[in-house]
mmCIF file of C-alpha atoms in Angstrom:
data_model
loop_
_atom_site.group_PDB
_atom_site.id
_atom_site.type_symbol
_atom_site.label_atom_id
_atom_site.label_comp_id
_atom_site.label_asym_id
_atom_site.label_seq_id
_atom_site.Cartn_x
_atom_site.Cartn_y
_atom_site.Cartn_z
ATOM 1 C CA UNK N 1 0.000 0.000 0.000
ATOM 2 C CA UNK N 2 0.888 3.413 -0.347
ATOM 3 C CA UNK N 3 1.999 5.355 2.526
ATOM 4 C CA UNK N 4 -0.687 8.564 3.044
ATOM 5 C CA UNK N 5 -1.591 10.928 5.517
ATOM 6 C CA UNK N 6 -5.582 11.579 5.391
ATOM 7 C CA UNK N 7 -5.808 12.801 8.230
ATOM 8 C CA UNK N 8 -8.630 15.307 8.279
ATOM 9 C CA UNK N 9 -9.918 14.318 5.007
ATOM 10 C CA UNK N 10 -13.465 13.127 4.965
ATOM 11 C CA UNK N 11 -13.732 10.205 2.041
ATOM 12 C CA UNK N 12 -16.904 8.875 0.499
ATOM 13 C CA UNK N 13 -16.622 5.529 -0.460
ATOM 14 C CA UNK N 14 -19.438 4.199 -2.770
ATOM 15 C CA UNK N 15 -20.075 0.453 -3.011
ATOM 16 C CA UNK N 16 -18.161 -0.197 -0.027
ATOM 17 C CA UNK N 17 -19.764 -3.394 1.460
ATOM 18 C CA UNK N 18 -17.549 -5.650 -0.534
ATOM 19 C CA UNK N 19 -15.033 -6.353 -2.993
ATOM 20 C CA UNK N 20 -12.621 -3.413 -4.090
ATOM 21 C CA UNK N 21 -15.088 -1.024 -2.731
ATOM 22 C CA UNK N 22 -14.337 -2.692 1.290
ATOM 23 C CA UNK N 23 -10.258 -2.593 0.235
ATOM 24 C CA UNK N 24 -10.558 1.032 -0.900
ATOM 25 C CA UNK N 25 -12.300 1.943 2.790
ATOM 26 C CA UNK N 26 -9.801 0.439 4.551
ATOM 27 C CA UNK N 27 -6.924 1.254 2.861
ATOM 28 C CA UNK N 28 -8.220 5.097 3.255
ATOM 29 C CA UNK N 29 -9.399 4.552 7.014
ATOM 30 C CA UNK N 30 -6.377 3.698 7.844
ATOM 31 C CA UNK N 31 -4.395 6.355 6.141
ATOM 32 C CA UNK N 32 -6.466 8.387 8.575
ATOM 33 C CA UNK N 33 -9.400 9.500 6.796
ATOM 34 C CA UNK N 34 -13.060 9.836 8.310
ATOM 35 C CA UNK N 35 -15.078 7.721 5.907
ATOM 36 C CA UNK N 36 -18.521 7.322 4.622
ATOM 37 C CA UNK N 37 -19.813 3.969 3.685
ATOM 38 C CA UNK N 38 -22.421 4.238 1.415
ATOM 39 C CA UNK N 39 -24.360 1.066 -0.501
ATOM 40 C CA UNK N 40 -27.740 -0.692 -0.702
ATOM 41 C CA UNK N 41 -26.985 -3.546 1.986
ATOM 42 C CA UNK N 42 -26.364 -2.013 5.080
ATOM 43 C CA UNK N 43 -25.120 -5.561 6.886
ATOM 44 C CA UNK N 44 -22.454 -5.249 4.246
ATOM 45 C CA UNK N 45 -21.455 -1.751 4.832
ATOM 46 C CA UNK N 46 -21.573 -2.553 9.022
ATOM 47 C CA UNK N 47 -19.078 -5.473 8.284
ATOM 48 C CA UNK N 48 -16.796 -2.952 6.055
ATOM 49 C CA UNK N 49 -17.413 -0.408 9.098
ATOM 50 C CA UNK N 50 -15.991 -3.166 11.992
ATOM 51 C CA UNK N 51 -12.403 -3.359 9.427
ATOM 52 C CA UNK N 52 -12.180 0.372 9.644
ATOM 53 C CA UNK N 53 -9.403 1.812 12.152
ATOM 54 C CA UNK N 54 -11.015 5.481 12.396
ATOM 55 C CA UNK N 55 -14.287 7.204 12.219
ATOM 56 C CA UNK N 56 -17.287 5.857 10.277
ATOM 57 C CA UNK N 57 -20.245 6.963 9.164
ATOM 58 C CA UNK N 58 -22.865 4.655 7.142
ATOM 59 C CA UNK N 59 -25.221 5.981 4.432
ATOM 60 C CA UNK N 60 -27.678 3.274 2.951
ATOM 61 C CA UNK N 61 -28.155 4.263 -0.813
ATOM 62 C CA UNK N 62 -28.824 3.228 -4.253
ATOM 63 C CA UNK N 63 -26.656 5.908 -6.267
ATOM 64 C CA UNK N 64 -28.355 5.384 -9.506
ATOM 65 C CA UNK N 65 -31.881 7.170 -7.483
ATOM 66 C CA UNK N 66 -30.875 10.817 -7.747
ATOM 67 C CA UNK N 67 -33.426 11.291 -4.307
ATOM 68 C CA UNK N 68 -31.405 9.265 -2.791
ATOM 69 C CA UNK N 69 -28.192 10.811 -4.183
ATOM 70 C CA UNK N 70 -29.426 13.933 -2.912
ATOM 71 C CA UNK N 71 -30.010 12.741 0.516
ATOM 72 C CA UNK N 72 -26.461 11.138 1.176
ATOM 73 C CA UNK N 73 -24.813 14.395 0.493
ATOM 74 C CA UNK N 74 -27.689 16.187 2.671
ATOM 75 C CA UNK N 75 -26.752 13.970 5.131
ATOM 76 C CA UNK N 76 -22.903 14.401 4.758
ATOM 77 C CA UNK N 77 -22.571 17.763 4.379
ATOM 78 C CA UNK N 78 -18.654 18.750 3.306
ATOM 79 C CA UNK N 79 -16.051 16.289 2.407
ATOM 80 C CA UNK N 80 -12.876 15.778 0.466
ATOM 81 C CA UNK N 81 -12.851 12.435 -1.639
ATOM 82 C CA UNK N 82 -15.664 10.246 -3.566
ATOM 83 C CA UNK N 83 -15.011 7.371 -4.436
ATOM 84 C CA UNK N 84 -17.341 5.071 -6.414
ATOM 85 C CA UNK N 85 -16.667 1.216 -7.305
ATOM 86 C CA UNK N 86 -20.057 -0.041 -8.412
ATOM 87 C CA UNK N 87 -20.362 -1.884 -11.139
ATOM 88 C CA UNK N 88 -23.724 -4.733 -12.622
ATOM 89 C CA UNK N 89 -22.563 -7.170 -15.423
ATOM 90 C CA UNK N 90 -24.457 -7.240 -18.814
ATOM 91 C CA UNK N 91 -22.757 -9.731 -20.670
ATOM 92 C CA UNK N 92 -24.168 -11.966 -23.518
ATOM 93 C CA UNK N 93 -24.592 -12.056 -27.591
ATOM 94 C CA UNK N 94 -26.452 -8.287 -28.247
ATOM 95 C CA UNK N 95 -29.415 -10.439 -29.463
ATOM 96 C CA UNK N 96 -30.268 -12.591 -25.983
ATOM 97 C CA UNK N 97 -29.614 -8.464 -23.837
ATOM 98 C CA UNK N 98 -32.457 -8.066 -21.369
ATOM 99 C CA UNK N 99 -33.451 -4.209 -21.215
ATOM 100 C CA UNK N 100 -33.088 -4.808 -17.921
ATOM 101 C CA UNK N 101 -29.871 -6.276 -17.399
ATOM 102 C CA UNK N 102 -28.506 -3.025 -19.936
ATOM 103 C CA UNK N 103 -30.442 -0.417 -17.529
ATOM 104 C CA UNK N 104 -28.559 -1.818 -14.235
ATOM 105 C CA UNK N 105 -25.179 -1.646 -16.349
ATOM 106 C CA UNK N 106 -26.354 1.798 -17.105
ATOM 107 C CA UNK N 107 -27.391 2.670 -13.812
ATOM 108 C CA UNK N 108 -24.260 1.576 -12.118
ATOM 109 C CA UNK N 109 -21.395 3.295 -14.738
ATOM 110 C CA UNK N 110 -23.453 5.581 -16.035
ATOM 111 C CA UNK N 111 -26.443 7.797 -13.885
ATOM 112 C CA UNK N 112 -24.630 6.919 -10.448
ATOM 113 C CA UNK N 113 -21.865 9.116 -11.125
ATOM 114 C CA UNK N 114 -23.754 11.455 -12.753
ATOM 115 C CA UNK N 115 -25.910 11.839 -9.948
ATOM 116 C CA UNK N 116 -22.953 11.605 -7.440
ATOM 117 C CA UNK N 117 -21.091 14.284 -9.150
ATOM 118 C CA UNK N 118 -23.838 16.595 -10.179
ATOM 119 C CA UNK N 119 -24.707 16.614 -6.023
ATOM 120 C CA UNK N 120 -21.713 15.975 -4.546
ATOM 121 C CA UNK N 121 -19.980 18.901 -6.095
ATOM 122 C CA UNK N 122 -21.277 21.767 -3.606
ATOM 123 C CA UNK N 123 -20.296 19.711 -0.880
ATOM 124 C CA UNK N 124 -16.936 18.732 -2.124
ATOM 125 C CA UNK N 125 -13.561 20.559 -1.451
ATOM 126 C CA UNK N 126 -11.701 22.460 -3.940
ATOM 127 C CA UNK N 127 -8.681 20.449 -3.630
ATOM 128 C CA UNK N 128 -10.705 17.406 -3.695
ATOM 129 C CA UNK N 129 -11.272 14.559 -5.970
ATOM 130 C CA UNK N 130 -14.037 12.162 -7.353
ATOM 131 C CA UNK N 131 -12.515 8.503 -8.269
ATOM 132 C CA UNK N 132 -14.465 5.958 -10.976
ATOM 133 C CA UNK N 133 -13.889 2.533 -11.610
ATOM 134 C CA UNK N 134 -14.077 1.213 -15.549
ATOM 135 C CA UNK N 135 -12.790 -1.700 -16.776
ATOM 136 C CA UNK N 136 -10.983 -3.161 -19.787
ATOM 137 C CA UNK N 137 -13.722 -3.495 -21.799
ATOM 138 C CA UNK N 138 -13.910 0.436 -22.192
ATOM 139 C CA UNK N 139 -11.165 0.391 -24.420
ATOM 140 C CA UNK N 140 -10.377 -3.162 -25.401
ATOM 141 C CA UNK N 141 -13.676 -4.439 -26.745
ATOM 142 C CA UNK N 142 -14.848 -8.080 -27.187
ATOM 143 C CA UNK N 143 -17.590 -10.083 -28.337
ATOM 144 C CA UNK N 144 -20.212 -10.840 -25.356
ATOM 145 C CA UNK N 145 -19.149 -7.417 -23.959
ATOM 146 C CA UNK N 146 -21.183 -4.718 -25.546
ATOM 147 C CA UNK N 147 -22.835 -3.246 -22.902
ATOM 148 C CA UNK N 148 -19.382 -3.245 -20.691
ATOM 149 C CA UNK N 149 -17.873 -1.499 -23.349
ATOM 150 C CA UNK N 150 -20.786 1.213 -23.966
ATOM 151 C CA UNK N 151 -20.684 2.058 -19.671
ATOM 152 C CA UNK N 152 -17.300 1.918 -19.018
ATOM 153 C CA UNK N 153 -16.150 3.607 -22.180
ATOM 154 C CA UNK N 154 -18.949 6.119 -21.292
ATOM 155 C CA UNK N 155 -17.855 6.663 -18.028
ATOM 156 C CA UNK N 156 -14.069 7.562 -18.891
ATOM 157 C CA UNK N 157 -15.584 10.005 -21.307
ATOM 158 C CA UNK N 158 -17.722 11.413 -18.882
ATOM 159 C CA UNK N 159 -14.642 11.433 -16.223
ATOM 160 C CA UNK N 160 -12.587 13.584 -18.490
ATOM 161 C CA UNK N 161 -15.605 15.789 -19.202
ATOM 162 C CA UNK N 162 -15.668 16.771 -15.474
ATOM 163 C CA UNK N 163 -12.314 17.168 -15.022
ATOM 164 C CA UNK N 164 -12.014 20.042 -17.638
ATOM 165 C CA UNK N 165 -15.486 21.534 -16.736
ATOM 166 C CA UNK N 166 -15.079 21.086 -12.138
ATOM 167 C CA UNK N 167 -11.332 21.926 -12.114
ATOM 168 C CA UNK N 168 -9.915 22.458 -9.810
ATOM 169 C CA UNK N 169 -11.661 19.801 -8.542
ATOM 170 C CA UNK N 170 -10.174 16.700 -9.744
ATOM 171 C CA UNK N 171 -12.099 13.784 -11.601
ATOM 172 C CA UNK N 172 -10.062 10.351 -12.012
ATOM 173 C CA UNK N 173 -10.826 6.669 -13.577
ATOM 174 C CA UNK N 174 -9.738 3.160 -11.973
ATOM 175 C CA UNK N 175 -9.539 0.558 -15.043
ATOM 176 C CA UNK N 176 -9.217 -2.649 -13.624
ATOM 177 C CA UNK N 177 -8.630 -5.820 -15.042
ATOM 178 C CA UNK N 178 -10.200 -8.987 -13.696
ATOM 179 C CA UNK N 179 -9.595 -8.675 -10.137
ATOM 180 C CA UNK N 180 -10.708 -11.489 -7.493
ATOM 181 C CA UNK N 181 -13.426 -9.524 -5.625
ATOM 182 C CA UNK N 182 -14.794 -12.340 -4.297
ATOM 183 C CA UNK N 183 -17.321 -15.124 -4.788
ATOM 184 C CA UNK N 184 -20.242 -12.910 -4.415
ATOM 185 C CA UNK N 185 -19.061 -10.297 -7.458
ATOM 186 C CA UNK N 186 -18.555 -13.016 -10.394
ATOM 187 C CA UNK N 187 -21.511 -15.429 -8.553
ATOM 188 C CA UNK N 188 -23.848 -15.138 -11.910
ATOM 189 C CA UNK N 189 -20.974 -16.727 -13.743
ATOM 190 C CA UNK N 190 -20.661 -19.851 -11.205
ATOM 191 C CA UNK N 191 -17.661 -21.288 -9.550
ATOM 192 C CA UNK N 192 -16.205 -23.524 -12.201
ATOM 193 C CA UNK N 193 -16.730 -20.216 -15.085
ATOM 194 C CA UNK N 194 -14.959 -18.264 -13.130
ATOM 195 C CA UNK N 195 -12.137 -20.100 -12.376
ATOM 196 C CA UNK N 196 -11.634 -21.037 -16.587
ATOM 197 C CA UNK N 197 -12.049 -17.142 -16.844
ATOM 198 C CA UNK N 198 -9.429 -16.735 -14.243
ATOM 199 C CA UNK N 199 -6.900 -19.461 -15.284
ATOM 200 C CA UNK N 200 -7.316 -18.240 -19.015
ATOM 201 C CA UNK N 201 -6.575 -14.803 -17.728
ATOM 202 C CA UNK N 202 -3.322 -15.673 -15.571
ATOM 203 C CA UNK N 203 -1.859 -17.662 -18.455
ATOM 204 C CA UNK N 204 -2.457 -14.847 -20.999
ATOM 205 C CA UNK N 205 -1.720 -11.630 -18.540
ATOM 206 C CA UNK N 206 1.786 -10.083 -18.416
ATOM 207 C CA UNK N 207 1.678 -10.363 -14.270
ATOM 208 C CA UNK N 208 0.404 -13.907 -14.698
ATOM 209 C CA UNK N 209 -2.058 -13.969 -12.225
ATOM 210 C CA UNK N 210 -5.428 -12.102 -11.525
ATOM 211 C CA UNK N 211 -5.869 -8.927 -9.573
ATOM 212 C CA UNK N 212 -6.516 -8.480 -5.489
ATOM 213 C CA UNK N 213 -8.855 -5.554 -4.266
ATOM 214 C CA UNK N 214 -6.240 -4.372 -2.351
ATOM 215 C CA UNK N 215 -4.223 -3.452 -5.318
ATOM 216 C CA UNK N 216 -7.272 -1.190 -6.655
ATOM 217 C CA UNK N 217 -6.934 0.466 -3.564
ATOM 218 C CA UNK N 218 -3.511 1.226 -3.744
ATOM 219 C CA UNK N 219 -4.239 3.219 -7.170
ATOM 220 C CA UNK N 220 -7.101 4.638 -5.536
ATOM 221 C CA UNK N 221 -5.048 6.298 -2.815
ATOM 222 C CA UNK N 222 -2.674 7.619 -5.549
ATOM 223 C CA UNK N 223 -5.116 9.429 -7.614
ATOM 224 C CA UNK N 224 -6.436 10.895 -4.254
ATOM 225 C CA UNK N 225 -3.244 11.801 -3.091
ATOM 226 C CA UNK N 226 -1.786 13.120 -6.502
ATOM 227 C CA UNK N 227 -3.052 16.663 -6.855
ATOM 228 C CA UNK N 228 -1.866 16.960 -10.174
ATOM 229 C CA UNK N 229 -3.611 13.706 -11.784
ATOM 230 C CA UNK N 230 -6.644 15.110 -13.049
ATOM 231 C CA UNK N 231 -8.925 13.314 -16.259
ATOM 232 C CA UNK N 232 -6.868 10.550 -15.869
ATOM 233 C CA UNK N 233 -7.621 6.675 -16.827
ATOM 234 C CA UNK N 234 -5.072 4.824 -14.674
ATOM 235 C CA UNK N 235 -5.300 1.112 -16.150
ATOM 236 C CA UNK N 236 -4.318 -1.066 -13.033
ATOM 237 C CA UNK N 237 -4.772 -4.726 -15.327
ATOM 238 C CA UNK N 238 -1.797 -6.768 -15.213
ATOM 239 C CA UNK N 239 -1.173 -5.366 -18.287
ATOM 240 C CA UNK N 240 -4.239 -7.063 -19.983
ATOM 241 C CA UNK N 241 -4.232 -4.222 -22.252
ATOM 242 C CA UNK N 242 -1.298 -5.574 -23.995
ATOM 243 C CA UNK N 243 -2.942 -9.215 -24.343
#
């Protein structure tokens, strides 16, 4: 991990029950930073809460409900960081995509940080930062994939957007590449998917292996701490972009 001082920073951390979302709170809770645990399963966020080393507040909240948005930061008032690490699969042949498995891609990568930025910015500190998560797909499409493609690569556009039009205020982008959140992220695949998808991805990879959460973090608490990364999509993949 990277060595940090938040001391006196207040840190939103969105999707935070599990996963890279739980590394990324505890990484920055114990670099000293207040934190705010926000998700949609408060048990989750309680059990992120217990790892925590400093102060913690927990916000129950779907991000893609703009009410809702609205309340968290109501509830919050000022703070320094945001970060957001929610993500829904949609993955399949174009012709067999539920509407409703696209809209929960959607509402994940694209209206939750729209919402998250368009209220979080009074609150947020000039010298603060809002931090994204993407993926490969945004710019190394593949069949099966569409809809990963069309959020994340939406996202990093809409990333960069913010950082030219909030500035000072910086606006970064995670893009991971398959990381091993956990049973519960890649449980629609099943166990024995998962592990070809993992195996396949270790042989092929540059670093040989799949990614932890708590190396997400550790990129997460350099684009926080960096206050001249700005627009930035920081590809933290094993170098799966060269596969």
């Amino acid at each position: 991990m990277a060595v940090m001082d938040l001391h006196g920073k207040r840190v939103i951390i969105v999707g935070a029950g599990s996963g890279i979302g739980r590394s990324v709170a505890v990484a920055v809770s114990r670099a000293g930073a207040s934190v705010i645990l926000a998700g949609r399963k408060r048990d989750a966020l309680e059990q992120t809460g217990a790892l925590a080393t400093g102060p913690v507040q927990i916000s129950v909240v779907d991000a893609a409900n703009e009410a809702e948005v609205e309340a968290l930061f109501a509830g919050t008032g000022a703070f320094d960081h945001l970060v957001s690490t929610i993500s829904q699969r949609a993955a399949g042949p174009v012709g067999e995509l539920s509407a409703s498995d696209v809209q929960r891609a959607m509402n994940a990568k694209l209206w939750a940080p729209f919402f998250l930025v368009k209220h979080g910015k009074p609150h947020i500190d000039a010298a603060g930062s809002f931090a994204f998560f993407s993926g490969i797909r945004g710019a190394r499409p593949a069949a099966r994939s569409s809809i990963t493609s069309l959020v994340n690569g939406g996202l990093e556009a809409f990333a960069k957007a913010m950082a030219v039009e909030l500035g000072p205020i910086r606006v970064n982008v995670i893009s991971p590449g398959i990381v091993d959140s956990g049973p519960s992220f890649w449980s629609a695949l099943g166990d024995e998917a998962r592990e070809r998808m993992f195996s396949d991805f270790a042989l092929r990879s540059p670093a040989r292996r799949v990614g932890l959460p708590d190396e997400q973090a550790d990129a997460v608490l350099f684009a926080i701490g960096n206050p001249f990364l700005t627009g930035a999509v920081i590809p933290v993949d094993g170098g799966a972009l060269l596969m």
